[in-house]
Protein backbone atom coordinates (compact mmCIF):
# COMPACT_ATOMS: atom_id res chain seq x y z
CA MET A 1 116.29 104.40 153.51
CA VAL A 2 114.26 101.40 152.89
CA ARG A 3 111.62 103.04 150.86
CA TRP A 4 114.57 104.27 148.60
CA VAL A 5 116.05 101.04 148.10
CA ILE A 6 112.68 99.30 147.26
CA LEU A 7 111.77 102.01 144.88
CA MET A 8 115.28 101.42 143.30
CA CYS A 9 114.73 97.75 143.32
CA LEU A 10 111.35 98.41 141.35
CA LEU A 11 113.13 101.03 138.92
CA VAL A 12 115.97 98.74 138.32
CA SER A 13 113.36 95.50 137.55
CA ILE A 14 111.19 97.55 135.01
CA VAL A 15 114.27 98.98 133.11
CA GLU A 16 115.49 95.40 132.99
CA ALA A 17 112.35 94.03 131.59
CA SER A 18 112.17 96.53 129.00
CA PHE A 19 115.36 95.66 127.19
CA GLU A 20 114.41 91.89 127.08
CA ARG A 21 114.82 90.59 123.60
CA SER A 22 111.46 90.31 121.79
CA ASN A 23 110.98 87.15 119.29
CA VAL A 24 108.55 89.11 117.10
CA PHE A 25 109.75 91.31 114.45
CA ASN A 26 107.12 93.54 113.40
CA VAL A 27 108.00 94.89 109.75
CA LYS A 28 106.23 98.30 111.16
CA ASN A 29 109.40 98.38 113.34
CA TYR A 30 111.83 98.45 110.16
CA ASP A 31 110.07 101.31 108.37
CA ALA A 32 107.32 99.45 106.23
CA ILE A 33 104.80 102.05 105.33
CA ALA A 34 101.85 100.11 104.42
CA ASN A 35 100.39 102.35 102.18
CA GLY A 36 100.04 100.08 98.99
CA LYS A 37 102.23 102.11 96.96
CA ASN A 38 105.87 102.38 98.33
CA ASP A 39 108.00 99.48 97.97
CA ASP A 40 108.22 97.69 101.58
CA SER A 41 110.72 94.85 100.30
CA LYS A 42 113.54 96.24 102.40
CA ALA A 43 111.86 96.36 105.54
CA PHE A 44 110.41 92.95 105.09
CA LEU A 45 114.02 91.80 104.39
CA ASN A 46 115.56 93.68 107.35
CA ALA A 47 112.73 92.11 110.06
CA TRP A 48 113.41 88.59 108.23
CA SER A 49 117.12 88.95 108.61
CA ASP A 50 116.91 89.75 112.54
CA ALA A 51 114.25 87.02 112.92
CA CYS A 52 116.25 84.52 111.14
CA LYS A 53 119.47 85.32 113.36
CA PHE A 54 117.42 85.04 116.40
CA GLY A 55 118.67 82.21 118.83
CA GLU A 56 114.97 81.05 119.88
CA SER A 57 111.76 80.57 117.69
CA ALA A 58 110.98 83.96 116.19
CA THR A 59 107.85 85.44 114.53
CA VAL A 60 108.05 87.99 111.60
CA GLU A 61 104.83 89.83 112.12
CA VAL A 62 102.97 91.70 109.22
CA PRO A 63 100.07 93.60 110.79
CA ILE A 64 97.06 94.94 109.16
CA GLY A 65 97.79 97.52 106.48
CA ILE A 66 98.56 97.16 102.77
CA TYR A 67 102.30 96.44 101.91
CA MET A 68 103.58 96.60 98.34
CA LEU A 69 106.49 93.77 97.76
CA ASN A 70 108.65 93.54 94.56
CA PRO A 71 109.57 90.08 94.32
CA ILE A 72 111.65 89.11 97.40
CA VAL A 73 113.26 86.13 98.69
CA PHE A 74 113.39 84.91 102.41
CA THR A 75 116.85 82.95 102.78
CA GLY A 76 117.81 80.62 105.42
CA PRO A 77 119.08 78.65 106.94
CA CYS A 78 117.94 80.36 110.16
CA LYS A 79 119.11 79.53 113.84
CA SER A 80 115.46 78.61 115.09
CA PRO A 81 112.05 78.10 113.65
CA ILE A 82 110.10 80.89 111.99
CA THR A 83 106.40 81.80 111.77
CA PHE A 84 105.46 84.34 109.03
CA LEU A 85 102.46 85.73 110.66
CA LEU A 86 100.34 87.56 107.79
CA LYS A 87 97.53 89.85 109.14
CA GLY A 88 97.83 92.40 106.49
CA THR A 89 97.56 92.52 102.70
CA LEU A 90 100.68 91.72 100.25
CA ILE A 91 100.24 93.24 96.82
CA ALA A 92 102.73 92.51 94.17
CA PRO A 93 103.66 95.26 91.64
CA THR A 94 101.44 95.58 88.77
CA ASN A 95 104.50 95.53 86.28
CA ASN A 96 106.97 92.93 87.42
CA PRO A 97 110.30 94.82 87.54
CA SER A 98 112.39 91.87 87.23
CA THR A 99 112.42 88.62 85.32
CA ASP A 100 111.51 86.88 88.30
CA THR A 101 108.73 84.37 87.92
CA SER A 102 108.21 83.94 91.78
CA TRP A 103 106.96 86.84 94.02
CA ILE A 104 107.59 85.67 97.60
CA ASN A 105 110.44 82.84 97.65
CA PHE A 106 111.12 81.07 100.88
CA ARG A 107 114.67 79.24 100.39
CA TYR A 108 116.61 76.81 102.33
CA LEU A 109 114.42 76.74 105.82
CA ASN A 110 113.55 74.28 108.02
CA ASP A 111 110.45 74.74 110.41
CA LEU A 112 108.75 77.49 108.71
CA LYS A 113 105.05 78.36 109.30
CA VAL A 114 103.07 80.65 107.57
CA THR A 115 100.12 81.73 109.03
CA GLY A 116 97.63 84.67 110.08
CA GLY A 117 94.65 84.86 107.75
CA GLY A 118 96.17 87.79 105.70
CA ILE A 119 95.67 88.34 101.75
CA LEU A 120 98.22 87.89 98.61
CA ASP A 121 97.02 90.24 95.91
CA GLY A 122 99.15 89.26 93.11
CA GLN A 123 97.71 92.09 90.92
CA GLY A 124 96.35 89.51 88.16
CA ALA A 125 93.50 91.89 87.21
CA SER A 126 96.20 94.08 85.76
CA THR A 127 96.59 91.56 82.90
CA TRP A 128 92.84 90.71 81.94
CA GLY A 129 91.65 92.15 78.97
CA ARG A 130 95.05 92.52 77.19
CA GLN A 131 96.23 90.79 73.98
CA ASN A 132 97.75 87.69 74.25
CA ASN A 133 101.21 88.73 73.36
CA ALA A 134 100.97 91.91 75.66
CA HIS A 135 100.96 89.83 78.95
CA PRO A 136 103.85 90.57 81.32
CA VAL A 137 105.35 87.71 83.04
CA LEU A 138 102.87 86.75 85.97
CA MET A 139 104.48 85.37 89.23
CA VAL A 140 103.58 82.69 91.37
CA SER A 141 102.84 83.90 94.74
CA PHE A 142 104.38 81.79 97.15
CA PHE A 143 107.32 79.55 96.30
CA PHE A 144 108.82 77.11 98.86
CA ASN A 145 112.32 75.85 97.73
CA LYS A 146 114.01 73.15 99.61
CA GLN A 147 112.72 73.40 103.15
CA LYS A 148 110.58 71.69 105.73
CA LEU A 149 107.32 73.48 106.49
CA LEU A 150 105.36 72.96 109.56
């Protein structure tokens, strides 16, 4: 009987630990494909949305991989500080599908930290060698609008 009670207590503690909320929002858990061809913007926005609503410091994690992002806006204000942890490579589309002039835009945020040593590939080489009037609109890689950065 005592063994059974100990076993049940152990099982309950393991189950409770597995249901603890994590403050890391990995874009792969939001169906980012990371093949450099498919648009992963929706996965990034969903991870950002959950991190922004989280009640404590949160991290949006971009693990190693190649992620294609169309112009994207990460908007606040958020409940707590956010870290954008970039370990992978973000690539812009070779043809800007919109009239946006910024590729990755952070707006209305306080306590944002961007870190991780990842790579931003704005695909600038796709315009090299074109005639002056044939250049597509080139985008700024990161744009920070109305926020306090860490």
